Coordinates of C-alpha atoms in Angstrom, one line a residue:
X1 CA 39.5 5.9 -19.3
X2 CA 38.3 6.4 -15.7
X3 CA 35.6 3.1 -14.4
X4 CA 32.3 4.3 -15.2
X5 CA 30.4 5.0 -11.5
X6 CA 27.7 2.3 -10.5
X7 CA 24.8 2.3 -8.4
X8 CA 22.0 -0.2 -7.3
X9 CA 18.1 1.1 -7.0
X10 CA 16.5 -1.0 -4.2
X11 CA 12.6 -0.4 -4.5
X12 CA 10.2 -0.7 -1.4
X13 CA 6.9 -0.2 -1.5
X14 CA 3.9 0.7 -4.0
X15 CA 4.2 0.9 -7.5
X16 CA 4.4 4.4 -7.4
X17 CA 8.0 4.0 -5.7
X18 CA 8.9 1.9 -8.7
X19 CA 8.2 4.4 -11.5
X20 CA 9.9 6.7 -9.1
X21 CA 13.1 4.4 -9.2
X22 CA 13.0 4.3 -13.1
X23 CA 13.3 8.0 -13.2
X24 CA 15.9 8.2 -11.1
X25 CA 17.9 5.5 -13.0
X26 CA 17.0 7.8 -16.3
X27 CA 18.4 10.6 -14.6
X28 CA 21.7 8.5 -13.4
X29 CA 22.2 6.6 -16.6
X30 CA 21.7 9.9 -18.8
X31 CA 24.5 11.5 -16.6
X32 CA 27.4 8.6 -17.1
X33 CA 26.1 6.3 -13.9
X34 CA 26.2 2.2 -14.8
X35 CA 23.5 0.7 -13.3
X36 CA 23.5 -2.8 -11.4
X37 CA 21.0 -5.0 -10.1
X38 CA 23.0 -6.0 -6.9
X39 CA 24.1 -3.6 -4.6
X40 CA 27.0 -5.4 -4.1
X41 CA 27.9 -4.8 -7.4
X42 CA 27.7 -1.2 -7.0
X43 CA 29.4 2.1 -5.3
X44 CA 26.0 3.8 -4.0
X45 CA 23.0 2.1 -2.9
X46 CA 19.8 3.8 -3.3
X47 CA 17.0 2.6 -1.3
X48 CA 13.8 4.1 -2.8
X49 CA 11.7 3.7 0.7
X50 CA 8.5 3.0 1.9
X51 CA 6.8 5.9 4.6
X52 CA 3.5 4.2 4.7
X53 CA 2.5 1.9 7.8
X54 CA 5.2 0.6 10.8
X55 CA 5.5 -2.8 8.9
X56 CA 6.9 -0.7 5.5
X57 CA 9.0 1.5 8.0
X58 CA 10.8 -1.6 9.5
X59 CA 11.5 -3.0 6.3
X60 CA 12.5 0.1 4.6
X61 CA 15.4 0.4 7.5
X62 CA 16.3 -3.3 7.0
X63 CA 17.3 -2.6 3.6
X64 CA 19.5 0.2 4.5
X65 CA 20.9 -1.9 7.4
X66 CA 21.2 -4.8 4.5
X67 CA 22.9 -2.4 2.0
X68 CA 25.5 -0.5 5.0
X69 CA 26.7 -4.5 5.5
X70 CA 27.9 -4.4 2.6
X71 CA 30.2 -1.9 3.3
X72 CA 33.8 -2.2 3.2
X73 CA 33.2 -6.4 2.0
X74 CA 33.1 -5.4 -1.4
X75 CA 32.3 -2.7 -3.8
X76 CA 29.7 -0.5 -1.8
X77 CA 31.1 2.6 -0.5
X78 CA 27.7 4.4 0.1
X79 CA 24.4 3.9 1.3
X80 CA 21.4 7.0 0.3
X81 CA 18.1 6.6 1.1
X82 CA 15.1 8.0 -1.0
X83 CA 11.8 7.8 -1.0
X84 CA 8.5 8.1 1.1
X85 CA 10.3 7.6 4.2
X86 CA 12.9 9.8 3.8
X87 CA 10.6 12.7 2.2
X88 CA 9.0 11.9 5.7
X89 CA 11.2 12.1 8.2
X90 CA 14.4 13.2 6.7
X91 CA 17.4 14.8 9.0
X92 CA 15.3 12.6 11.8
X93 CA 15.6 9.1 9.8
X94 CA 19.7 10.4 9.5
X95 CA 20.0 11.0 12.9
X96 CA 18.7 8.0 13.6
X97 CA 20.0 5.9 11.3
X98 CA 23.4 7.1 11.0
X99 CA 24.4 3.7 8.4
X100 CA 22.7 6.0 5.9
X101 CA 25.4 8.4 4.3
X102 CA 22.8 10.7 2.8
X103 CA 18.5 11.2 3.4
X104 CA 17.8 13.0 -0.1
X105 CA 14.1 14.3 -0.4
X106 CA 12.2 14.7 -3.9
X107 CA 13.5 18.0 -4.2
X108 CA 17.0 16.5 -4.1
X109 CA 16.0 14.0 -7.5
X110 CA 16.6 16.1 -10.3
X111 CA 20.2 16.6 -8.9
X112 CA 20.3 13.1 -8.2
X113 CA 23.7 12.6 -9.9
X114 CA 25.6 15.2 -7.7
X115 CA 24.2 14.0 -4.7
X116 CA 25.8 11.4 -5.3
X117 CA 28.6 11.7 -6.6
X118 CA 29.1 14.0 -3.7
X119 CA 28.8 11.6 -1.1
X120 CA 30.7 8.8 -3.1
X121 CA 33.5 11.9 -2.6
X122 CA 33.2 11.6 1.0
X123 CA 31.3 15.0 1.2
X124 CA 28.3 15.6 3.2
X125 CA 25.0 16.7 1.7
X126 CA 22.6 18.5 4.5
X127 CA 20.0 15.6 4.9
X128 CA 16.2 16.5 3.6
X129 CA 14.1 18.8 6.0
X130 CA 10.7 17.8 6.2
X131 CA 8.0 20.1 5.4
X132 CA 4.2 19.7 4.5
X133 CA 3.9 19.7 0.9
X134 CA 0.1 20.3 0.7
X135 CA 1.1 23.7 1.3
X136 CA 3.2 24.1 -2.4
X137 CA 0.4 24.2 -4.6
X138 CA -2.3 26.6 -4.8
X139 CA -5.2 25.4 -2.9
X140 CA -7.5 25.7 -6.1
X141 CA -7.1 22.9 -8.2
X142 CA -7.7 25.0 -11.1
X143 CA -4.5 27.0 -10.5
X144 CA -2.0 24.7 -10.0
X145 CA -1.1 23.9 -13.3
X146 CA 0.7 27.1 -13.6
X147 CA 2.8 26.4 -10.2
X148 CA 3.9 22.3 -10.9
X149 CA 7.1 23.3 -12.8
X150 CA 7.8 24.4 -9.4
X151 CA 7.4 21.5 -7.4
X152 CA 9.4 18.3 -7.7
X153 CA 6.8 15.6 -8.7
X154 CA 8.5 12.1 -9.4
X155 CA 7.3 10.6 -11.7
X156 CA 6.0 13.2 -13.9
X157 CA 9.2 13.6 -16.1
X158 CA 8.5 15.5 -19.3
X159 CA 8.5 13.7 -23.1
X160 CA 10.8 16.6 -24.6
X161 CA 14.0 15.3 -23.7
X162 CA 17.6 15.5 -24.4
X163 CA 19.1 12.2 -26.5
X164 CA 20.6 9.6 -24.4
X165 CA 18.3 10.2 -21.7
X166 CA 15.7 7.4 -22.4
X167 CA 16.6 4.8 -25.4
X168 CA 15.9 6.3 -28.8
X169 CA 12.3 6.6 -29.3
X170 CA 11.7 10.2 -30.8
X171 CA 10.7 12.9 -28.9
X172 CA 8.1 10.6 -27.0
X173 CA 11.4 9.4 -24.7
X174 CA 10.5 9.6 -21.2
X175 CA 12.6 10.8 -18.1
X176 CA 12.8 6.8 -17.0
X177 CA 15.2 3.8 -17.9
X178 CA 13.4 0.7 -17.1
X179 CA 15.0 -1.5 -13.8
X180 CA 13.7 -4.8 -15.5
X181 CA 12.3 -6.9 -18.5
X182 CA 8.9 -7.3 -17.0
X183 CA 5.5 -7.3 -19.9
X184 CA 4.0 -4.9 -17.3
X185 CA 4.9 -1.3 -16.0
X186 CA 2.9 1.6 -14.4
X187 CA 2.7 4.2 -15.8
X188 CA 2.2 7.6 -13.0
X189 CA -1.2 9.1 -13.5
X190 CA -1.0 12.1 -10.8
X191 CA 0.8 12.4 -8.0
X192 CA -0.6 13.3 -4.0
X193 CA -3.8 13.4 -2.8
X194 CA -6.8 16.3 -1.8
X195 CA -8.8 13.8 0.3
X196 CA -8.2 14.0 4.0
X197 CA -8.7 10.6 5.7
X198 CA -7.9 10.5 9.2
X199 CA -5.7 7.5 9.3
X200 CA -3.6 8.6 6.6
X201 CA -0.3 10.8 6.1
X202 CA 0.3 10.8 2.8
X203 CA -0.8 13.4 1.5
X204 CA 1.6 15.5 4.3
X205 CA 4.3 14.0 2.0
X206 CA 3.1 13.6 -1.0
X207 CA 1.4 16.6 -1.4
X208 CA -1.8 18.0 -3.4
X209 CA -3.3 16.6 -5.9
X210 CA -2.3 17.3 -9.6
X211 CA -2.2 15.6 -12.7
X212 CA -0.2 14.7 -15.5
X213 CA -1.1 15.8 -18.8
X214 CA -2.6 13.2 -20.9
X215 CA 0.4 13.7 -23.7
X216 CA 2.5 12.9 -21.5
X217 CA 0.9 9.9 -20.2
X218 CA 0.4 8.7 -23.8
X219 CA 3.7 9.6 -24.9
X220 CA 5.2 7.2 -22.2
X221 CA 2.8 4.9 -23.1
X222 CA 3.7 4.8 -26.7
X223 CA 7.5 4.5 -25.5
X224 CA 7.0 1.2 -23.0
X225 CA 5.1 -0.2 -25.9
X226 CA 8.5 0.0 -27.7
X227 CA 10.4 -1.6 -25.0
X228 CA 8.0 -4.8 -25.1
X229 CA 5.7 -4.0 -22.3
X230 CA 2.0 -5.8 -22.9
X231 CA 0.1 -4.1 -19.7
X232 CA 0.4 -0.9 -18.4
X233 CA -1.0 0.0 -14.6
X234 CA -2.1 3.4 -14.4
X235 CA -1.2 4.4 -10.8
X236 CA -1.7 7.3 -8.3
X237 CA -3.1 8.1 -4.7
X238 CA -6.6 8.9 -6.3
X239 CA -7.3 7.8 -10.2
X240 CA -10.9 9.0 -9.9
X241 CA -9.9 12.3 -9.3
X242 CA -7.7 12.5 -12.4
X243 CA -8.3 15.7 -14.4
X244 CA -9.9 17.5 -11.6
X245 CA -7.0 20.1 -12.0
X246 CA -7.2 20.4 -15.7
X247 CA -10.9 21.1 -16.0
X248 CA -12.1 18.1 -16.4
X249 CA -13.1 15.6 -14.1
X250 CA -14.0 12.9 -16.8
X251 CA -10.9 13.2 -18.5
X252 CA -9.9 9.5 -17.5
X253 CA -13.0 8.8 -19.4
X254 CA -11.4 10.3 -22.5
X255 CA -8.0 8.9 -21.8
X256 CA -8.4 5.6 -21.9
X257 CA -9.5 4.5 -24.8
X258 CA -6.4 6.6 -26.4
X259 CA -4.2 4.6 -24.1
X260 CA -5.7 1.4 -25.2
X261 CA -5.2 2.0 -28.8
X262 CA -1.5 2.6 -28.7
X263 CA 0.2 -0.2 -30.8
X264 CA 1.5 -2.9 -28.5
X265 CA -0.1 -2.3 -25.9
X266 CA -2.9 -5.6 -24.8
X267 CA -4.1 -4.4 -21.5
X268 CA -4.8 -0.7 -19.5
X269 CA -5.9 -1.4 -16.0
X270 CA -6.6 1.4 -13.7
X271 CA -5.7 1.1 -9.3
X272 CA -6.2 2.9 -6.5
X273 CA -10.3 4.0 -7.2
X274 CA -12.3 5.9 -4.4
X275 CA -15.9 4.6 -4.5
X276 CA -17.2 8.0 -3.4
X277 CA -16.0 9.5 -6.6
X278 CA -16.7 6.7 -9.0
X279 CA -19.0 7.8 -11.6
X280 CA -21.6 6.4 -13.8
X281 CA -19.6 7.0 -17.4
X282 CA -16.3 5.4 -15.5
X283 CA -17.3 2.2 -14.8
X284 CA -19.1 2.6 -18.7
X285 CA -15.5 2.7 -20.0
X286 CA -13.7 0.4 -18.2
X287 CA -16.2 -2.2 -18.5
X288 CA -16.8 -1.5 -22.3
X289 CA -13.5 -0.5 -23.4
X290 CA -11.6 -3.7 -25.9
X291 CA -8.1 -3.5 -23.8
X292 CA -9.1 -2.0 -20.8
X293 CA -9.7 -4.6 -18.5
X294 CA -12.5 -4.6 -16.1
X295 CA -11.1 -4.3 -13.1
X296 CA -11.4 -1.8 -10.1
X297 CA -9.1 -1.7 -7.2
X298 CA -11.6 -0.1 -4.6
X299 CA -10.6 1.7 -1.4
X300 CA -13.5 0.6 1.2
X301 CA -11.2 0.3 3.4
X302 CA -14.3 -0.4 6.1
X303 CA -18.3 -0.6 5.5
X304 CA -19.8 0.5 8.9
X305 CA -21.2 4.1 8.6
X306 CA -19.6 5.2 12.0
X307 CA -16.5 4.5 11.5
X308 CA -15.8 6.0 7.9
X309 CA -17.5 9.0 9.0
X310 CA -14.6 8.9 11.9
X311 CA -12.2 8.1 8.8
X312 CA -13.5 10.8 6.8
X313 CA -15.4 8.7 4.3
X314 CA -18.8 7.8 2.9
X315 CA -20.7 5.2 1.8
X316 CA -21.9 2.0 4.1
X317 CA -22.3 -1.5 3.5
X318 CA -25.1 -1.2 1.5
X319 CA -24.3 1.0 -1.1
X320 CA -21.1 -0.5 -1.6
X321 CA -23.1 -3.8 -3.0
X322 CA -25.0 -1.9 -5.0
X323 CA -21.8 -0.2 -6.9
X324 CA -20.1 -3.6 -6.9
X325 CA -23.7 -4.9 -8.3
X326 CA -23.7 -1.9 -11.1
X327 CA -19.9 -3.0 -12.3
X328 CA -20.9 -7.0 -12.7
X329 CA -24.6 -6.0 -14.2
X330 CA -22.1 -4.5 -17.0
X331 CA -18.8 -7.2 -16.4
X332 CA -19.9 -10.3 -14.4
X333 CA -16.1 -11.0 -14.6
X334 CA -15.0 -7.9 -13.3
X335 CA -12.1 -8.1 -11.0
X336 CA -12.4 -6.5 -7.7
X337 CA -10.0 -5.7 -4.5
X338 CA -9.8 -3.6 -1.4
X339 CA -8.0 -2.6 1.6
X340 CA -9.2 -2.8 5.0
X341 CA -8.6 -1.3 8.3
X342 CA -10.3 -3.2 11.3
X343 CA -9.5 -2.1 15.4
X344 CA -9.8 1.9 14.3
X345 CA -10.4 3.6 17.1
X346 CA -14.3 3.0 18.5
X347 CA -14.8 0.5 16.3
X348 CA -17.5 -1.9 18.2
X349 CA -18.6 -5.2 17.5
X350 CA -21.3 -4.1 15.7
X351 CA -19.5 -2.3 13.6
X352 CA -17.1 -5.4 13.1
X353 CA -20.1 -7.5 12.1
X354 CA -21.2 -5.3 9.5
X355 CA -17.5 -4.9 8.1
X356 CA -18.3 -9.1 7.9
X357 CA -21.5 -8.7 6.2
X358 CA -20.2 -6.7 3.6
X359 CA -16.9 -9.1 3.3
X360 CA -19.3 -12.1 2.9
X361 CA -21.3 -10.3 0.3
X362 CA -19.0 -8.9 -1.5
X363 CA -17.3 -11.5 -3.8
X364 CA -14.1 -9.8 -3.8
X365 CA -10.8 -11.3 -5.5
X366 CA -8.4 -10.3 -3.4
X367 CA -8.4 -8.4 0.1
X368 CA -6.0 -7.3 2.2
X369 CA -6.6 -6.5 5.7
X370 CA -4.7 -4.2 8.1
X371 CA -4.8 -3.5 12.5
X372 CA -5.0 -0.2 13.1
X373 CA -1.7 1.9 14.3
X374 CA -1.7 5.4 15.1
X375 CA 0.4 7.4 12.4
X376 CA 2.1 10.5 13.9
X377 CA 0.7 13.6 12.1
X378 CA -2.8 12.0 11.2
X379 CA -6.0 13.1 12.8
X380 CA -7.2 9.5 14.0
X381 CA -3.8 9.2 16.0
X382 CA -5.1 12.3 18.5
X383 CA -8.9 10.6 18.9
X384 CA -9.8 8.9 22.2
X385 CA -11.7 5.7 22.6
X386 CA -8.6 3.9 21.2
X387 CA -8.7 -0.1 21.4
X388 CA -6.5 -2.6 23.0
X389 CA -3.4 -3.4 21.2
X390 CA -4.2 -7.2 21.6
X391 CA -8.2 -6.7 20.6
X392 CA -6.8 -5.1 17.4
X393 CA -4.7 -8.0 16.7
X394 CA -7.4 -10.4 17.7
X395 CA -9.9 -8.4 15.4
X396 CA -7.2 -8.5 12.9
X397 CA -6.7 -12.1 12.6
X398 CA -10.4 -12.8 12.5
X399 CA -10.9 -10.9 9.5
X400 CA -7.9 -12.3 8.1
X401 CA -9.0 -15.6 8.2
X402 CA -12.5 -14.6 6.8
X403 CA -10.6 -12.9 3.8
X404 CA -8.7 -15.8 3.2
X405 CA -11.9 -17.9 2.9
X406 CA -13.4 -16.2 0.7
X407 CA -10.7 -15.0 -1.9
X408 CA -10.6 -18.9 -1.8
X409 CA -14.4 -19.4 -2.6
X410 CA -14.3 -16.2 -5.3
X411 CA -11.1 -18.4 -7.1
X412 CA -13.5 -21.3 -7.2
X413 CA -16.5 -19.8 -8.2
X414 CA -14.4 -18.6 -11.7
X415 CA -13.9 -22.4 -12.6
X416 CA -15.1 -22.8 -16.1
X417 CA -14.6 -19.3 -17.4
X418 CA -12.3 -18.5 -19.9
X419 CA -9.5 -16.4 -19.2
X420 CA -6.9 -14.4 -21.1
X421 CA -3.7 -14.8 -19.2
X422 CA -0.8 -12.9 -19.7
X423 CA 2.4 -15.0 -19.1
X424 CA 4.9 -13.7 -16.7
X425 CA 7.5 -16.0 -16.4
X426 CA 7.9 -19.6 -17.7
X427 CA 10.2 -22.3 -16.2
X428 CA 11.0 -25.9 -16.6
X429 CA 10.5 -26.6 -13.1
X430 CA 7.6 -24.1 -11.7
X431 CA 6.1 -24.4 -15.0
X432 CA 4.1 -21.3 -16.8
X433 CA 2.5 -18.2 -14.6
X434 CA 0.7 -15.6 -16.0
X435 CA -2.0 -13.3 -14.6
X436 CA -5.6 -13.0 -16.4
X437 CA -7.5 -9.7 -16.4
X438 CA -8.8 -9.4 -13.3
X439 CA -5.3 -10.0 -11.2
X440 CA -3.0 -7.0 -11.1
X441 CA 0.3 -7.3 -10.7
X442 CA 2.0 -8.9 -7.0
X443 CA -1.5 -8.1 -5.1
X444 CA -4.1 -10.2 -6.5
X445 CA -2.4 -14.2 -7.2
X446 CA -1.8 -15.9 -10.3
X447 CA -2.5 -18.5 -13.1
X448 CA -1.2 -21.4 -13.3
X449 CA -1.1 -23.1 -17.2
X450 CA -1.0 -26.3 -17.2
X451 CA 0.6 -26.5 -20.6
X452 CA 3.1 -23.8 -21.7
X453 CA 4.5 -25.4 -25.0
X454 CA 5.4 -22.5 -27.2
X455 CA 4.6 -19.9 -25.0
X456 CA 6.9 -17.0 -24.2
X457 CA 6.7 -14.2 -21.6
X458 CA 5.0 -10.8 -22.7
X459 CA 2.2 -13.3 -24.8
X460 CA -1.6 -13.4 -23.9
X461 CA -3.0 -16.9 -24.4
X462 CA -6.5 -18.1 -23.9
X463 CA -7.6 -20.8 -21.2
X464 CA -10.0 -22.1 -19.3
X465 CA -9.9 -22.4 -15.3
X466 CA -10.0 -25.8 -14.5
X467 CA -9.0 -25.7 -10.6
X468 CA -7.7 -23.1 -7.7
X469 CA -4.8 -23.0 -5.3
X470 CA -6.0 -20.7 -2.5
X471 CA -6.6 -17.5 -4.8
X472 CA -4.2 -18.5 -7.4
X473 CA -5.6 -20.5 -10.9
X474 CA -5.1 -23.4 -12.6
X475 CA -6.1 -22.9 -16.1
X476 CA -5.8 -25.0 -19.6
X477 CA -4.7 -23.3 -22.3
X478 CA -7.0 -23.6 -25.1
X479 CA -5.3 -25.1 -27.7
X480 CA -7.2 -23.6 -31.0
X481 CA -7.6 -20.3 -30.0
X482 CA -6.1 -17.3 -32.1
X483 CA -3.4 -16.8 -29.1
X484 CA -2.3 -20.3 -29.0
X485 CA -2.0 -20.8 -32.8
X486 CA 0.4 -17.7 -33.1
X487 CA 2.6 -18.9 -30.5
X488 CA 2.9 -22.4 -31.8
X489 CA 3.7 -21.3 -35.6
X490 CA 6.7 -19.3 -33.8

């Protein structure tokens, strides 16, 4: 019997890329392919990368530079990249990054298998040619429905499978194979983006905005549940705009307390939010909802008027309080993030000062904070009035250090509340980590229990914050609550 064919998924980049990555290892496992956690271990690497900003390009060609060393010291025989970046740039990334023996595009993933296999055969597969997937979809929301089957949307892999394609689960089996043992996976909401923000490409890439129907998203709900996930993170370039193409626009309204019911499952939490299309009867649900936690990753991304109307975007310092002052009127422990761009091109220092203002009044939990950089193909990287490379990083480093101090102050001020913390990994040396409702996964810090006797990954055990580390927690687990007594008859 011939050795069975290995390959390696390295992931970059969001969490979209992720659930990307566990489709494609569906599609390689359900087609023979034995897949490894070290590319070392494996004949094809396949680097799932990240097209985003410079920093995510650099490290995206690291890893493909990491994964060609390999070459010819062990088992790798192939290197493919995937991915934002190579949906991007394509024959251009291959030309100039000739390490990589094949730039496959998301047209190229449901053939992923012969791709392969054909360049583990020493054949050549043409390398992706870019092209601007807005255009594939009608520009009605309303009709394109009827055109998806067309397109190729990772991520939005049917329920009605074959057998052996997901592990047996009934016809709910998704087009994924989970990469690891984690309590928490995202789960693809849509896919692409209609919004047209000046700094940003991805919706070149990425392409319209359309949805997934909500059977599908419950169906591989219901099928993590069965694998032992806790959480699930409902992801996409715009949640808020979920349903728009389905004719409804309040259908995440609807959805979620479906989601939350499914057996198993102890927490929904909902990213990527646009302020400008948050309604009244969304932040009702996921401030109300038992299992949907209240938390609301918010792209601001600045709060001076001028520059979001050079961005493309609304709102203003002012109104952004008042929503974040309507979500703690109905959740005073509401977890809340953003994204920030500072140095965009006229930004002045009154502008700066009122990004400040709104930082300092904002009581965020976590923020991250980002120099402009022009983006080829964007809008903003043709305006004038650009700023000095070295004001940008002065700018940037300012507001760094603000953001620092007050993720630091927000930690603090949540000493004495009770927390429900969801352990994530527990060792006899680092002790017990976990992350409580308002702390998504990798972005937002951790908890830190002081006790962890009893306690295994995937449970959910009460505590009470007794200290911070920066924006991480230090909590004490509660010893007579309902979680802890559970764990400690185990």
């Amino acid at each position: 019997m011939p050795e069975r064919r290995t390959v390696a998924l390295v992931t970059l980049g969001c969490a979209r890329n992720e659930v990307d990555s566990e489709e494609l290892a569906g599609r390689l496992e359900a087609d023979g392919w034995q897949l490894v956690e070290d590319a070392e271990d494996a004949d094809v690497a396949v680097v799932n990368t990240c097209g985003f900003v410079e920093a995510a390009k650099k490290d995206s060609v690291d890893a493909l530079l990491e994964a060609n060393d390999l070459k010819g010291h062990g088992r790798t025989q192939a290197v493919v990249a995937v991915g934002c970046m190579a949906e991007r740039y394509g024959k251009e990334l291959a030309q100039a990054l000739p390490e990589a023996d094949g730039v496959l595009g998301f047209d190229d993933y449901a053939d992923i298998s012969d791709r392969l296999q054909t360049i583990l055969n020493g054949g050549i597969h043409a390398s992706h040619t870019p092209r601007d997937r807005r255009k594939l979809l009608p520009i009605s929301p309303a009709e394109r429905q009827d055109s998806a089957a067309e397109v190729a949307l990772p991520g939005h892999g049917p329920s009605d499978l074959p057998e052996g394609v997901a592990p047996a689960s009934g016809p709910r089996a998704p087009l994924r194979r989970r990469l690891d043992g984690s309590p928490v996976a995202s789960v693809k909401l849509a896919s692409g983006c209609d919004r047209r923000c000046s700094f940003c490409a991805i919706p070149s890439f990425r392409g319209s905005f359309i949805s997934r129907r909500p059977s599908d998203v419950l169906n591989e709900t219901r099928w993590l549940a069965e694998q032992g996930v806790k959480e699930v993170m409902l992801v996409s370039e715009n949640n808020t705009s979920y349903g728009k193409d389905l004719g409804d626009i309040r259908l995440l309204e609807s959805l979620l307390p479906e989601l939350a019911e499914v057996d198993g499952i102890e927490r929904v939490r909902v990213s990527y939010l646009q302020p400008a299309e948050m309604r009244p009867g969304l932040i009702d649900v996921l401030t109300s909802t038992p299992k949907v936690v209240p938390y609301f990753d918010l792209s601001f991304q600045h709060s001076a008027p001028g520059v979001l109307r050079a961005m493309r975007r609304f709102g203003d310092t002012d109104r952004f309080l008042e929503l974040l002052d309507t979500i703690r009127s109905k959740a005073p422990q509401a977890g809340v993030r953003s994204n920030f761009i500072v140095g965009f091109p006229g930004e002045s220092a009154s502008d700066l000062a009122e990004l400040e203002r709104f930082l300092n009044g904002a009581r965020l939990d976590a923020i991250g904070v980002f120099g402009y950089s022009d983006e080829e193909g964007t809008e903003a990287a043709t305006y004038e009035n650009k700023l000095d490379e070295d004001l940008v990083a002065e700018r940037l480093a300012r507001v760094s250090r603000l953001a620092e101090e007050l993720v630091s102050q927000r930690a603090e001020e949540r000493v004495g509340e009770t927390v429900h913390v969801l352990v994530e990994s527990v060792g006899d040396e680092d002790g017990v980590h976990g992350r409580a409702a308002h702390q998504a996964p990798e972005t937002d810090g951790q908890v830190l229990l002081t006790s962890g006797a009893g306690l295994r990954v995937g449970r959910i055990v009460e505590a009470k914050v007794v200290g911070t580390e920066g924006v991480d927690l230090v909590a004490e687990p509660l010893l007579g609550s309902p979680e802890w007594s559970e764990e400690a008859g185990r």
